[in-house]
mmCIF file of C-alpha atoms in Angstrom:
data_model
loop_
_atom_site.group_PDB
_atom_site.id
_atom_site.type_symbol
_atom_site.label_atom_id
_atom_site.label_comp_id
_atom_site.label_asym_id
_atom_site.label_seq_id
_atom_site.Cartn_x
_atom_site.Cartn_y
_atom_site.Cartn_z
ATOM 1 C CA MET A 1131 -11.294 11.634 -4.679
ATOM 2 C CA ASP A 1132 -9.573 11.873 -8.292
ATOM 3 C CA ASP A 1133 -7.931 9.004 -9.988
ATOM 4 C CA HIS A 1134 -4.774 10.776 -10.776
ATOM 5 C CA PRO A 1135 -1.789 7.882 -11.137
ATOM 6 C CA VAL A 1136 0.602 9.992 -9.306
ATOM 7 C CA ARG A 1137 -1.386 10.389 -6.270
ATOM 8 C CA GLU A 1138 -2.465 6.998 -6.161
ATOM 9 C CA ALA A 1139 1.115 5.809 -6.386
ATOM 10 C CA LEU A 1140 1.914 8.431 -3.483
ATOM 11 C CA LEU A 1141 -1.013 6.855 -1.369
ATOM 12 C CA GLU A 1142 0.242 3.394 -1.965
ATOM 13 C CA LEU A 1143 3.744 4.219 -0.853
ATOM 14 C CA LEU A 1144 2.532 6.088 2.350
ATOM 15 C CA ARG A 1145 0.479 2.710 3.295
ATOM 16 C CA THR A 1146 3.873 1.209 3.456
ATOM 17 C CA ARG A 1147 5.641 4.074 5.554
ATOM 18 C CA ASP A 1148 4.836 6.252 8.382
ATOM 19 C CA GLU A 1149 5.977 9.233 6.303
ATOM 20 C CA ILE A 1150 7.462 10.146 3.134
ATOM 21 C CA THR A 1151 9.212 13.387 1.681
ATOM 22 C CA SER A 1152 9.048 14.332 -1.883
ATOM 23 C CA THR A 1153 12.558 13.361 -2.066
ATOM 24 C CA ASP A 1154 11.652 9.892 -0.472
ATOM 25 C CA ALA A 1155 8.837 9.685 -3.397
ATOM 26 C CA ALA A 1156 11.266 10.754 -6.337
ATOM 27 C CA ARG A 1157 13.595 7.883 -5.128
ATOM 28 C CA GLU A 1158 11.069 5.260 -4.762
ATOM 29 C CA LEU A 1159 8.832 6.134 -7.765
ATOM 30 C CA GLY A 1160 11.236 7.994 -10.117
ATOM 31 C CA GLY A 1161 10.710 11.518 -11.422
ATOM 32 C CA ASN A 1162 11.525 14.773 -9.626
ATOM 33 C CA THR A 1163 10.762 16.146 -6.129
ATOM 34 C CA GLY A 1164 8.716 19.194 -7.611
ATOM 35 C CA LEU A 1165 5.987 16.910 -9.119
ATOM 36 C CA TYR A 1166 5.847 14.907 -5.803
ATOM 37 C CA SER A 1167 5.773 18.128 -3.708
ATOM 38 C CA PHE A 1168 3.064 19.376 -5.838
ATOM 39 C CA HIS A 1169 0.757 16.243 -5.614
ATOM 40 C CA LEU A 1170 1.541 15.701 -1.672
ATOM 41 C CA ARG A 1171 0.234 19.241 -1.268
ATOM 42 C CA LYS A 1172 -2.923 18.572 -3.417
ATOM 43 C CA LEU A 1173 -3.760 15.219 -1.395
ATOM 44 C CA ALA A 1174 -3.337 17.564 1.707
ATOM 45 C CA GLU A 1175 -5.944 19.866 0.150
ATOM 46 C CA GLN A 1176 -8.059 16.760 -0.308
ATOM 47 C CA GLY A 1177 -7.958 15.801 3.404
ATOM 48 C CA LEU A 1178 -5.807 12.679 2.671
ATOM 49 C CA VAL A 1179 -2.349 13.381 4.048
ATOM 50 C CA GLU A 1180 -0.896 16.088 6.275
ATOM 51 C CA ASP A 1181 2.532 17.519 7.293
ATOM 52 C CA VAL A 1182 4.112 15.335 10.226
ATOM 53 C CA PRO A 1183 3.664 17.522 13.349
ATOM 54 C CA GLY A 1184 6.985 18.829 14.822
ATOM 55 C CA ALA A 1185 9.011 18.441 11.681
ATOM 56 C CA THR A 1186 11.818 20.805 10.938
ATOM 57 C CA GLY A 1187 14.145 21.519 8.267
ATOM 58 C CA ARG A 1188 13.833 21.767 4.510
ATOM 59 C CA ALA A 1189 12.624 18.214 4.160
ATOM 60 C CA ARG A 1190 8.841 18.348 4.534
ATOM 61 C CA PRO A 1191 7.632 14.898 5.474
ATOM 62 C CA TRP A 1192 3.977 14.031 5.161
ATOM 63 C CA ARG A 1193 1.934 11.296 6.414
ATOM 64 C CA LEU A 1194 -1.555 9.740 6.031
ATOM 65 C CA ALA A 1195 -4.237 12.173 7.660
ATOM 66 C CA ARG A 1196 -4.965 10.998 11.136
ATOM 67 C CA GLY A 1197 -8.631 10.396 11.806
ATOM 68 C CA GLU A 1198 -9.406 11.073 8.330
ATOM 69 C CA ALA A 1199 -12.113 9.106 6.638
ATOM 70 C CA PRO A 1200 -10.567 5.598 7.251
ATOM 71 C CA ALA A 1201 -13.227 4.273 4.986
ATOM 72 C CA GLU A 1202 -12.354 6.218 2.159
ATOM 73 C CA LEU A 1203 -8.729 5.117 2.383
ATOM 74 C CA GLY A 1204 -9.662 1.520 2.844
ATOM 75 C CA GLU A 1205 -11.674 1.857 -0.520
ATOM 76 C CA LEU A 1206 -8.844 3.487 -2.148
ATOM 77 C CA ASN A 1207 -6.305 0.646 -0.673
ATOM 78 C CA ARG A 1208 -8.850 -2.049 -2.020
ATOM 79 C CA ARG A 1209 -9.202 -0.170 -5.380
ATOM 80 C CA LEU A 1210 -5.260 -0.144 -5.823
ATOM 81 C CA GLU A 1211 -4.724 -3.568 -4.739
ATOM 82 C CA ASP A 1212 -7.362 -4.705 -7.429
ATOM 83 C CA GLU A 1213 -5.808 -2.545 -10.285
ATOM 84 C CA SER A 1214 -2.197 -3.844 -9.068
ATOM 85 C CA TYR A 1215 -3.375 -7.404 -9.179
ATOM 86 C CA GLN A 1216 -5.256 -6.953 -12.511
ATOM 87 C CA ARG A 1217 -1.898 -5.284 -13.954
ATOM 88 C CA TRP A 1218 0.123 -8.274 -12.660
ATOM 89 C CA ARG A 1219 -2.558 -10.835 -14.397
ATOM 90 C CA ASP A 1220 -2.335 -8.724 -17.734
ATOM 91 C CA ASN A 1221 1.620 -8.607 -17.718
ATOM 92 C CA ARG A 1222 2.605 -12.006 -16.247
ATOM 93 C CA ALA A 1223 3.838 -13.314 -19.471
ATOM 94 C CA GLN A 1224 6.540 -10.272 -19.624
ATOM 95 C CA ALA A 1225 7.869 -10.943 -16.128
ATOM 96 C CA PRO A 1226 10.876 -12.882 -15.839
ATOM 97 C CA ALA A 1227 10.441 -16.743 -15.407
ATOM 98 C CA ALA A 1228 10.933 -16.834 -11.962
ATOM 99 C CA TRP A 1229 8.345 -14.417 -11.274
ATOM 100 C CA ARG A 1230 5.545 -15.863 -13.353
ATOM 101 C CA LYS A 1231 3.508 -17.328 -10.547
ATOM 102 C CA ASP A 1232 1.908 -15.964 -7.651
ATOM 103 C CA GLU A 1233 0.742 -16.953 -4.382
ATOM 104 C CA ALA A 1234 -2.965 -16.148 -4.405
ATOM 105 C CA PHE A 1235 -5.348 -18.188 -2.452
ATOM 106 C CA SER A 1236 -8.672 -18.111 -0.942
ATOM 107 C CA GLU A 1237 -10.269 -20.255 1.869
ATOM 108 C CA ILE A 1238 -13.365 -19.983 4.196
ATOM 109 C CA VAL A 1239 -12.697 -21.416 7.617
ATOM 110 C CA TYR A 1240 -14.903 -21.022 10.663
ATOM 111 C CA LEU A 1241 -13.271 -18.988 13.298
ATOM 112 C CA THR A 1242 -14.568 -17.115 16.447
ATOM 113 C CA PRO A 1243 -13.971 -13.406 16.853
ATOM 114 C CA ASP A 1244 -10.752 -14.101 19.023
ATOM 115 C CA GLU A 1245 -9.404 -16.673 16.543
ATOM 116 C CA MET A 1246 -10.088 -14.323 13.528
ATOM 117 C CA THR A 1247 -8.005 -11.606 15.461
ATOM 118 C CA ALA A 1248 -5.286 -13.979 16.483
ATOM 119 C CA MET A 1249 -5.174 -14.906 12.712
ATOM 120 C CA GLY A 1250 -4.775 -11.380 11.642
ATOM 121 C CA ASP A 1251 -1.999 -10.819 14.248
ATOM 122 C CA ALA A 1252 -0.024 -13.888 13.041
ATOM 123 C CA ILE A 1253 -0.436 -12.698 9.536
ATOM 124 C CA ARG A 1254 1.003 -9.429 10.498
ATOM 125 C CA SER A 1255 3.720 -10.838 12.440
ATOM 126 C CA VAL A 1256 4.981 -12.607 9.209
ATOM 127 C CA ILE A 1257 4.673 -9.436 7.100
ATOM 128 C CA ALA A 1258 6.650 -7.445 10.089
ATOM 129 C CA LEU A 1259 9.741 -9.812 9.498
ATOM 130 C CA PHE A 1260 10.241 -8.372 6.019
ATOM 131 C CA ARG A 1261 8.918 -4.750 6.527
ATOM 132 C CA HIS A 1262 12.443 -3.277 7.351
ATOM 133 C CA ARG A 1263 13.505 -4.133 3.558
ATOM 134 C CA GLU A 1264 11.201 -1.110 2.667
ATOM 135 C CA THR A 1265 13.371 1.436 4.287
ATOM 136 C CA VAL A 1266 16.792 -0.602 4.386
ATOM 137 C CA PRO A 1267 17.551 -1.149 0.720
ATOM 138 C CA ALA A 1268 20.915 -3.034 1.963
ATOM 139 C CA ALA A 1269 18.693 -5.562 3.802
ATOM 140 C CA ARG A 1270 17.174 -6.777 0.318
ATOM 141 C CA PRO A 1271 18.350 -10.004 -1.303
ATOM 142 C CA ALA A 1272 19.667 -9.016 -4.850
ATOM 143 C CA ASP A 1273 16.816 -10.943 -6.311
ATOM 144 C CA ALA A 1274 14.413 -9.186 -4.084
ATOM 145 C CA ALA A 1275 11.346 -7.063 -5.749
ATOM 146 C CA PRO A 1276 8.243 -5.321 -4.124
ATOM 147 C CA VAL A 1277 5.642 -7.903 -3.472
ATOM 148 C CA ALA A 1278 2.053 -7.102 -2.513
ATOM 149 C CA VAL A 1279 0.778 -9.076 0.462
ATOM 150 C CA VAL A 1280 -3.090 -8.650 0.565
ATOM 151 C CA ALA A 1281 -5.260 -10.483 3.396
ATOM 152 C CA ARG A 1282 -8.679 -10.032 4.013
ATOM 153 C CA LEU A 1283 -10.323 -11.460 7.089
ATOM 154 C CA PHE A 1284 -14.043 -10.874 7.423
ATOM 155 C CA PRO A 1285 -17.102 -12.851 8.564
ATOM 156 C CA MET A 1286 -19.329 -13.998 5.853
ATOM 157 C CA LEU A 1287 -22.568 -12.385 6.580
ATOM 158 C CA GLU A 1288 -25.780 -14.182 5.614
ATOM 159 C CA PRO A 1289 -27.728 -12.598 2.797
ATOM 160 C CA GLU A 1290 -30.928 -10.703 4.282
#
């Protein structure tokens, strides 16, 4: 996996959508459709994205590859999250005053496996209340901006 910033941005965008075209990418990320078309094809060569089956017409929709190394994609997602958070920390002072704080927190709680699943479901339910704003820009309040929401629920294993 290379660390090409355009490809990383495309994969990050695909994490929030079922599919994208190069036109969608150009609209969301800036730049031209040819640039994104080229890099989507390169990601397909790496087995990370694939054509959406049954799609017809000139616009070529892409999606994350199904059944393809979820551990590799998970690692990429974590790396992108970490890089985005570090970029936020490094540039927070330049953000508008209303956006200079974050809501980062970390807790250790004691849960059963079923409770951990229920907590994950609850977090996903809250996120789902706002997900439509990604694809329906008119639903976004005027002062809305993209916000990364990262939640990791995992059992803390004892060291061996």
